[in-house]
Amino acid sequence: MIQVNLKRLLSKKEVSALIDEATCLINSPLMIKDLDGRVLLGDVGKDDLLKHPISIGDKVIGWVFGGEKANVLASLLSHLATVEYDKKILGRETLEKYKEITLIYDSAEKLAASLDPKEVAQLVVDEVKKVIKADYVSIMLMNEETSIFEILAAAGKEYYPKVSLRAGEGIVGCVVLTGKAEIVNDVFSDSRYVVRVYYDKLFEAGDNGNA
């Protein structure tokens, strides 16, 4: 989670200069504290002052104590903290984009070296698992003869290596029917989630029920 350190923000030269200017304009006792009550700036002995929040959006990260005019300084620090937060967000997004581009480039090189569908699929799931940090990733392909979706490649702990599904079965089967991608954060709580173990044996025995 991205956070802005108020003490570090106040220590920046440009911020310190702005605080000095604001203090001169306000011309009254001021004190700045963090959320833990530590005094970061000002007169420690002034406890009878008004309390003005320093915030990023609706999240308070500190307080400016002073008269009514001290609200100006609190607003200024809130703005500077928000700018700092936005910079951190932009930095993280840039890093993520860089990782994505690197992944695409590396994957393209590996894919170019192989034309075998299984090898290509395995390369894809291996790289995807690294990026999204998933416990398990798999690619399913429909068997044209049986119309059953079977695992072509997988990465991670493969609980059911022979799991297979028909269109309409489970979450995967529903996505196939609707043609709409889905993000399911907890598959085990989804009523559509099914696991068909060793489907071929069950199918040959005439049992079409879910395992």
PDB file of C-alpha atoms in Angstrom:
ATOM      1  CA  MET A   1       0.000   0.000   0.000  1.00  0.00           C
ATOM      2  CA  ILE A   2       1.354   3.395  -1.000  1.00  0.00           C
ATOM      3  CA  GLN A   3       1.851   5.821   1.885  1.00  0.00           C
ATOM      4  CA  VAL A   4       3.204   9.341   2.263  1.00  0.00           C
ATOM      5  CA  ASN A   5       5.556   9.940   5.186  1.00  0.00           C
ATOM      6  CA  LEU A   6       4.628  13.338   6.638  1.00  0.00           C
ATOM      7  CA  LYS A   7       7.954  13.795   8.442  1.00  0.00           C
ATOM      8  CA  ARG A   8       9.865  13.119   5.238  1.00  0.00           C
ATOM      9  CA  LEU A   9       7.599  15.494   3.334  1.00  0.00           C
ATOM     10  CA  LEU A  10       8.223  18.303   5.829  1.00  0.00           C
ATOM     11  CA  SER A  11      11.989  17.777   5.587  1.00  0.00           C
ATOM     12  CA  LYS A  12      12.066  18.645   1.887  1.00  0.00           C
ATOM     13  CA  LYS A  13      13.672  22.038   1.247  1.00  0.00           C
ATOM     14  CA  GLU A  14      10.908  23.350  -0.981  1.00  0.00           C
ATOM     15  CA  VAL A  15       8.222  22.289   1.508  1.00  0.00           C
ATOM     16  CA  SER A  16      10.157  23.753   4.421  1.00  0.00           C
ATOM     17  CA  ALA A  17      10.429  27.066   2.566  1.00  0.00           C
ATOM     18  CA  LEU A  18       6.679  27.120   1.907  1.00  0.00           C
ATOM     19  CA  ILE A  19       5.967  26.397   5.571  1.00  0.00           C
ATOM     20  CA  ASP A  20       8.223  29.291   6.618  1.00  0.00           C
ATOM     21  CA  GLU A  21       6.366  31.647   4.282  1.00  0.00           C
ATOM     22  CA  ALA A  22       2.974  30.433   5.491  1.00  0.00           C
ATOM     23  CA  THR A  23       4.049  30.786   9.118  1.00  0.00           C
ATOM     24  CA  CYS A  24       5.054  34.404   8.529  1.00  0.00           C
ATOM     25  CA  LEU A  25       1.720  35.164   6.878  1.00  0.00           C
ATOM     26  CA  ILE A  26      -0.325  33.463   9.592  1.00  0.00           C
ATOM     27  CA  ASN A  27       1.729  35.152  12.308  1.00  0.00           C
ATOM     28  CA  SER A  28       0.493  32.939  15.143  1.00  0.00           C
ATOM     29  CA  PRO A  29       1.770  29.889  17.068  1.00  0.00           C
ATOM     30  CA  LEU A  30       1.784  26.691  15.011  1.00  0.00           C
ATOM     31  CA  MET A  31       2.500  23.041  15.616  1.00  0.00           C
ATOM     32  CA  ILE A  32       2.424  20.008  13.305  1.00  0.00           C
ATOM     33  CA  LYS A  33       1.897  16.466  14.603  1.00  0.00           C
ATOM     34  CA  ASP A  34       1.695  13.089  12.924  1.00  0.00           C
ATOM     35  CA  LEU A  35      -1.058  10.566  13.629  1.00  0.00           C
ATOM     36  CA  ASP A  36       0.938   9.076  16.508  1.00  0.00           C
ATOM     37  CA  GLY A  37       1.025  12.447  18.265  1.00  0.00           C
ATOM     38  CA  ARG A  38       4.704  13.104  17.599  1.00  0.00           C
ATOM     39  CA  VAL A  39       5.537  16.781  17.165  1.00  0.00           C
ATOM     40  CA  LEU A  40       7.185  17.274  13.786  1.00  0.00           C
ATOM     41  CA  LEU A  41       7.339  21.051  13.817  1.00  0.00           C
ATOM     42  CA  GLY A  42       6.475  23.947  16.093  1.00  0.00           C
ATOM     43  CA  ASP A  43       6.070  24.778  19.766  1.00  0.00           C
ATOM     44  CA  VAL A  44       5.548  21.635  21.853  1.00  0.00           C
ATOM     45  CA  GLY A  45       3.991  23.615  24.688  1.00  0.00           C
ATOM     46  CA  LYS A  46       1.028  24.839  22.681  1.00  0.00           C
ATOM     47  CA  ASP A  47      -1.803  22.390  23.400  1.00  0.00           C
ATOM     48  CA  ASP A  48      -4.750  24.806  23.423  1.00  0.00           C
ATOM     49  CA  LEU A  49      -4.774  25.381  19.669  1.00  0.00           C
ATOM     50  CA  LEU A  50      -7.335  24.495  17.012  1.00  0.00           C
ATOM     51  CA  LYS A  51      -6.777  21.205  15.194  1.00  0.00           C
ATOM     52  CA  HIS A  52      -6.712  21.177  11.373  1.00  0.00           C
ATOM     53  CA  PRO A  53      -6.313  17.903   9.422  1.00  0.00           C
ATOM     54  CA  ILE A  54      -3.621  17.204   6.845  1.00  0.00           C
ATOM     55  CA  SER A  55      -5.219  14.720   4.511  1.00  0.00           C
ATOM     56  CA  ILE A  56      -4.948  12.848   1.235  1.00  0.00           C
ATOM     57  CA  GLY A  57      -8.494  12.462   0.016  1.00  0.00           C
ATOM     58  CA  ASP A  58     -10.447  11.276   3.037  1.00  0.00           C
ATOM     59  CA  LYS A  59      -7.385   9.832   4.800  1.00  0.00           C
ATOM     60  CA  VAL A  60      -5.842  12.004   7.529  1.00  0.00           C
ATOM     61  CA  ILE A  61      -2.048  11.722   7.804  1.00  0.00           C
ATOM     62  CA  GLY A  62      -1.374  14.450  10.376  1.00  0.00           C
ATOM     63  CA  TRP A  63      -2.551  17.637  12.064  1.00  0.00           C
ATOM     64  CA  VAL A  64      -1.747  21.342  12.094  1.00  0.00           C
ATOM     65  CA  PHE A  65      -2.439  23.037  15.416  1.00  0.00           C
ATOM     66  CA  GLY A  66      -2.975  26.790  15.482  1.00  0.00           C
ATOM     67  CA  GLY A  67      -5.554  29.528  15.090  1.00  0.00           C
ATOM     68  CA  GLU A  68      -8.207  29.692  12.398  1.00  0.00           C
ATOM     69  CA  LYS A  69      -5.668  30.849   9.816  1.00  0.00           C
ATOM     70  CA  ALA A  70      -3.641  27.675  10.399  1.00  0.00           C
ATOM     71  CA  ASN A  71      -6.201  25.961   8.195  1.00  0.00           C
ATOM     72  CA  VAL A  72      -4.392  27.572   5.248  1.00  0.00           C
ATOM     73  CA  LEU A  73      -1.201  25.693   6.132  1.00  0.00           C
ATOM     74  CA  ALA A  74      -3.141  22.453   6.625  1.00  0.00           C
ATOM     75  CA  SER A  75      -4.691  22.868   3.167  1.00  0.00           C
ATOM     76  CA  LEU A  76      -1.284  23.576   1.645  1.00  0.00           C
ATOM     77  CA  LEU A  77       0.276  20.495   3.253  1.00  0.00           C
ATOM     78  CA  SER A  78      -2.704  18.391   2.183  1.00  0.00           C
ATOM     79  CA  HIS A  79      -2.152  19.527  -1.389  1.00  0.00           C
ATOM     80  CA  LEU A  80       1.582  18.775  -1.256  1.00  0.00           C
ATOM     81  CA  ALA A  81       0.930  15.362   0.292  1.00  0.00           C
ATOM     82  CA  THR A  82      -1.590  14.575  -2.451  1.00  0.00           C
ATOM     83  CA  VAL A  83       0.929  15.563  -5.132  1.00  0.00           C
ATOM     84  CA  GLU A  84       3.512  13.292  -3.484  1.00  0.00           C
ATOM     85  CA  TYR A  85       0.988  10.458  -3.372  1.00  0.00           C
ATOM     86  CA  ASP A  86       0.141  10.916  -7.053  1.00  0.00           C
ATOM     87  CA  LYS A  87       3.848  10.781  -7.911  1.00  0.00           C
ATOM     88  CA  LYS A  88       4.175   7.477  -6.080  1.00  0.00           C
ATOM     89  CA  ILE A  89       1.127   6.091  -7.885  1.00  0.00           C
ATOM     90  CA  LEU A  90       2.543   7.179 -11.237  1.00  0.00           C
ATOM     91  CA  GLY A  91       5.898   5.626 -10.371  1.00  0.00           C
ATOM     92  CA  ARG A  92       4.281   2.308  -9.498  1.00  0.00           C
ATOM     93  CA  GLU A  93       2.162   2.307 -12.656  1.00  0.00           C
ATOM     94  CA  THR A  94       5.235   3.087 -14.755  1.00  0.00           C
ATOM     95  CA  LEU A  95       7.107   0.198 -13.153  1.00  0.00           C
ATOM     96  CA  GLU A  96       4.194  -2.156 -13.795  1.00  0.00           C
ATOM     97  CA  LYS A  97       4.032  -1.071 -17.436  1.00  0.00           C
ATOM     98  CA  TYR A  98       7.767  -1.651 -17.749  1.00  0.00           C
ATOM     99  CA  LYS A  99       7.344  -5.161 -16.356  1.00  0.00           C
ATOM    100  CA  GLU A 100       4.506  -5.836 -18.790  1.00  0.00           C
ATOM    101  CA  ILE A 101       6.556  -4.631 -21.755  1.00  0.00           C
ATOM    102  CA  THR A 102       9.526  -6.702 -20.618  1.00  0.00           C
ATOM    103  CA  LEU A 103       7.257  -9.734 -20.267  1.00  0.00           C
ATOM    104  CA  ILE A 104       5.873  -9.257 -23.779  1.00  0.00           C
ATOM    105  CA  TYR A 105       9.366  -8.865 -25.227  1.00  0.00           C
ATOM    106  CA  ASP A 106      10.772 -11.895 -23.400  1.00  0.00           C
ATOM    107  CA  SER A 107       7.723 -13.990 -24.235  1.00  0.00           C
ATOM    108  CA  ALA A 108       7.877 -13.004 -27.897  1.00  0.00           C
ATOM    109  CA  GLU A 109      11.478 -14.190 -28.093  1.00  0.00           C
ATOM    110  CA  LYS A 110      10.626 -17.511 -26.475  1.00  0.00           C
ATOM    111  CA  LEU A 111       7.494 -18.025 -28.557  1.00  0.00           C
ATOM    112  CA  ALA A 112       9.392 -17.319 -31.752  1.00  0.00           C
ATOM    113  CA  ALA A 113      11.676 -20.227 -30.933  1.00  0.00           C
ATOM    114  CA  SER A 114       8.813 -22.726 -30.690  1.00  0.00           C
ATOM    115  CA  LEU A 115       5.884 -23.678 -32.909  1.00  0.00           C
ATOM    116  CA  ASP A 116       4.575 -26.529 -30.773  1.00  0.00           C
ATOM    117  CA  PRO A 117       1.177 -25.526 -29.255  1.00  0.00           C
ATOM    118  CA  LYS A 118       1.895 -27.204 -25.910  1.00  0.00           C
ATOM    119  CA  GLU A 119       5.300 -25.561 -25.591  1.00  0.00           C
ATOM    120  CA  VAL A 120       3.839 -22.171 -26.502  1.00  0.00           C
ATOM    121  CA  ALA A 121       1.003 -22.594 -23.987  1.00  0.00           C
ATOM    122  CA  GLN A 122       3.444 -23.647 -21.270  1.00  0.00           C
ATOM    123  CA  LEU A 123       5.635 -20.609 -21.914  1.00  0.00           C
ATOM    124  CA  VAL A 124       2.582 -18.359 -21.641  1.00  0.00           C
ATOM    125  CA  VAL A 125       1.333 -19.767 -18.319  1.00  0.00           C
ATOM    126  CA  ASP A 126       4.838 -19.707 -16.835  1.00  0.00           C
ATOM    127  CA  GLU A 127       5.252 -16.023 -17.656  1.00  0.00           C
ATOM    128  CA  VAL A 128       1.709 -15.099 -16.589  1.00  0.00           C
ATOM    129  CA  LYS A 129       2.206 -16.821 -13.234  1.00  0.00           C
ATOM    130  CA  LYS A 130       5.297 -14.695 -12.596  1.00  0.00           C
ATOM    131  CA  VAL A 131       3.488 -11.439 -13.331  1.00  0.00           C
ATOM    132  CA  ILE A 132       0.203 -11.951 -11.483  1.00  0.00           C
ATOM    133  CA  LYS A 133       1.791 -14.081  -8.722  1.00  0.00           C
ATOM    134  CA  ALA A 134      -0.922 -16.720  -8.990  1.00  0.00           C
ATOM    135  CA  ASP A 135      -0.746 -20.070  -7.200  1.00  0.00           C
ATOM    136  CA  TYR A 136      -2.015 -21.848 -10.275  1.00  0.00           C
ATOM    137  CA  VAL A 137      -2.428 -20.909 -13.935  1.00  0.00           C
ATOM    138  CA  SER A 138      -3.745 -23.082 -16.740  1.00  0.00           C
ATOM    139  CA  ILE A 139      -4.803 -22.899 -20.375  1.00  0.00           C
ATOM    140  CA  MET A 140      -7.667 -25.096 -21.542  1.00  0.00           C
ATOM    141  CA  LEU A 141      -8.271 -26.057 -25.157  1.00  0.00           C
ATOM    142  CA  MET A 142     -11.370 -27.641 -26.652  1.00  0.00           C
ATOM    143  CA  ASN A 143     -10.944 -31.138 -28.002  1.00  0.00           C
ATOM    144  CA  GLU A 144     -12.613 -30.960 -31.422  1.00  0.00           C
ATOM    145  CA  GLU A 145     -13.582 -34.627 -31.332  1.00  0.00           C
ATOM    146  CA  THR A 146     -15.250 -34.626 -27.905  1.00  0.00           C
ATOM    147  CA  SER A 147     -16.106 -30.883 -27.520  1.00  0.00           C
ATOM    148  CA  ILE A 148     -14.551 -31.116 -24.058  1.00  0.00           C
ATOM    149  CA  PHE A 149     -12.164 -28.479 -22.723  1.00  0.00           C
ATOM    150  CA  GLU A 150      -8.921 -30.054 -21.533  1.00  0.00           C
ATOM    151  CA  ILE A 151      -5.855 -28.585 -19.845  1.00  0.00           C
ATOM    152  CA  LEU A 152      -3.199 -27.882 -22.445  1.00  0.00           C
ATOM    153  CA  ALA A 153      -0.644 -26.356 -20.071  1.00  0.00           C
ATOM    154  CA  ALA A 154      -0.465 -25.441 -16.392  1.00  0.00           C
ATOM    155  CA  ALA A 155       1.903 -23.837 -13.910  1.00  0.00           C
ATOM    156  CA  GLY A 156       1.892 -24.046 -10.132  1.00  0.00           C
ATOM    157  CA  LYS A 157       0.375 -26.669  -7.899  1.00  0.00           C
ATOM    158  CA  GLU A 158      -1.779 -28.704 -10.241  1.00  0.00           C
ATOM    159  CA  TYR A 159      -4.438 -30.285  -8.036  1.00  0.00           C
ATOM    160  CA  TYR A 160      -6.387 -31.973 -10.839  1.00  0.00           C
ATOM    161  CA  PRO A 161      -4.107 -32.527 -13.842  1.00  0.00           C
ATOM    162  CA  LYS A 162      -6.831 -34.300 -15.855  1.00  0.00           C
ATOM    163  CA  VAL A 163      -9.718 -31.946 -15.123  1.00  0.00           C
ATOM    164  CA  SER A 164     -11.927 -31.335 -18.167  1.00  0.00           C
ATOM    165  CA  LEU A 165     -15.152 -29.431 -18.745  1.00  0.00           C
ATOM    166  CA  ARG A 166     -17.923 -29.093 -21.292  1.00  0.00           C
ATOM    167  CA  ALA A 167     -19.295 -25.735 -22.422  1.00  0.00           C
ATOM    168  CA  GLY A 168     -21.659 -24.557 -19.689  1.00  0.00           C
ATOM    169  CA  GLU A 169     -19.926 -26.499 -16.916  1.00  0.00           C
ATOM    170  CA  GLY A 170     -18.208 -24.563 -14.155  1.00  0.00           C
ATOM    171  CA  ILE A 171     -16.925 -21.007 -14.390  1.00  0.00           C
ATOM    172  CA  VAL A 172     -14.839 -21.742 -17.468  1.00  0.00           C
ATOM    173  CA  GLY A 173     -17.777 -23.322 -19.254  1.00  0.00           C
ATOM    174  CA  CYS A 174     -20.014 -20.344 -18.450  1.00  0.00           C
ATOM    175  CA  VAL A 175     -17.426 -17.949 -19.860  1.00  0.00           C
ATOM    176  CA  VAL A 176     -17.314 -20.032 -23.034  1.00  0.00           C
ATOM    177  CA  LEU A 177     -21.098 -19.816 -23.444  1.00  0.00           C
ATOM    178  CA  THR A 178     -21.414 -16.097 -22.704  1.00  0.00           C
ATOM    179  CA  GLY A 179     -18.220 -15.020 -24.434  1.00  0.00           C
ATOM    180  CA  LYS A 180     -17.602 -12.568 -21.584  1.00  0.00           C
ATOM    181  CA  ALA A 181     -14.403 -12.634 -19.513  1.00  0.00           C
ATOM    182  CA  GLU A 182     -14.793 -12.776 -15.728  1.00  0.00           C
ATOM    183  CA  ILE A 183     -12.658 -12.090 -12.665  1.00  0.00           C
ATOM    184  CA  VAL A 184     -13.622 -14.384  -9.788  1.00  0.00           C
ATOM    185  CA  ASN A 185     -11.680 -13.574  -6.625  1.00  0.00           C
ATOM    186  CA  ASP A 186     -12.840 -16.652  -4.716  1.00  0.00           C
ATOM    187  CA  VAL A 187     -13.754 -19.561  -6.969  1.00  0.00           C
ATOM    188  CA  PHE A 188     -14.567 -21.836  -4.032  1.00  0.00           C
ATOM    189  CA  SER A 189     -17.465 -19.597  -2.982  1.00  0.00           C
ATOM    190  CA  ASP A 190     -18.845 -19.449  -6.531  1.00  0.00           C
ATOM    191  CA  SER A 191     -21.736 -21.883  -7.004  1.00  0.00           C
ATOM    192  CA  ARG A 192     -20.654 -22.532 -10.588  1.00  0.00           C
ATOM    193  CA  TYR A 193     -17.251 -23.880  -9.578  1.00  0.00           C
ATOM    194  CA  VAL A 194     -16.910 -27.590 -10.249  1.00  0.00           C
ATOM    195  CA  VAL A 195     -13.988 -29.982 -10.470  1.00  0.00           C
ATOM    196  CA  ARG A 196     -14.294 -32.936 -12.765  1.00  0.00           C
ATOM    197  CA  VAL A 197     -11.622 -35.503 -11.907  1.00  0.00           C
ATOM    198  CA  TYR A 198     -10.570 -38.082 -14.451  1.00  0.00           C
ATOM    199  CA  TYR A 199     -13.486 -37.144 -16.691  1.00  0.00           C
ATOM    200  CA  ASP A 200     -12.660 -39.740 -19.347  1.00  0.00           C
ATOM    201  CA  LYS A 201     -13.164 -42.663 -16.987  1.00  0.00           C
ATOM    202  CA  LEU A 202     -16.467 -41.307 -15.722  1.00  0.00           C
ATOM    203  CA  PHE A 203     -17.668 -40.515 -19.222  1.00  0.00           C
ATOM    204  CA  GLU A 204     -16.823 -43.993 -20.472  1.00  0.00           C
ATOM    205  CA  ALA A 205     -18.758 -45.448 -17.543  1.00  0.00           C
ATOM    206  CA  GLY A 206     -21.800 -43.408 -18.571  1.00  0.00           C
ATOM    207  CA  ASP A 207     -21.693 -41.156 -15.502  1.00  0.00           C
ATOM    208  CA  ASN A 208     -22.074 -37.541 -16.606  1.00  0.00           C
ATOM    209  CA  GLY A 209     -22.384 -36.101 -13.087  1.00  0.00           C
ATOM    210  CA  ASN A 210     -19.926 -33.690 -11.540  1.00  0.00           C
ATOM    211  CA  ALA A 211     -17.177 -35.095  -9.349  1.00  0.00           C
TER     212      ALA A 211
END
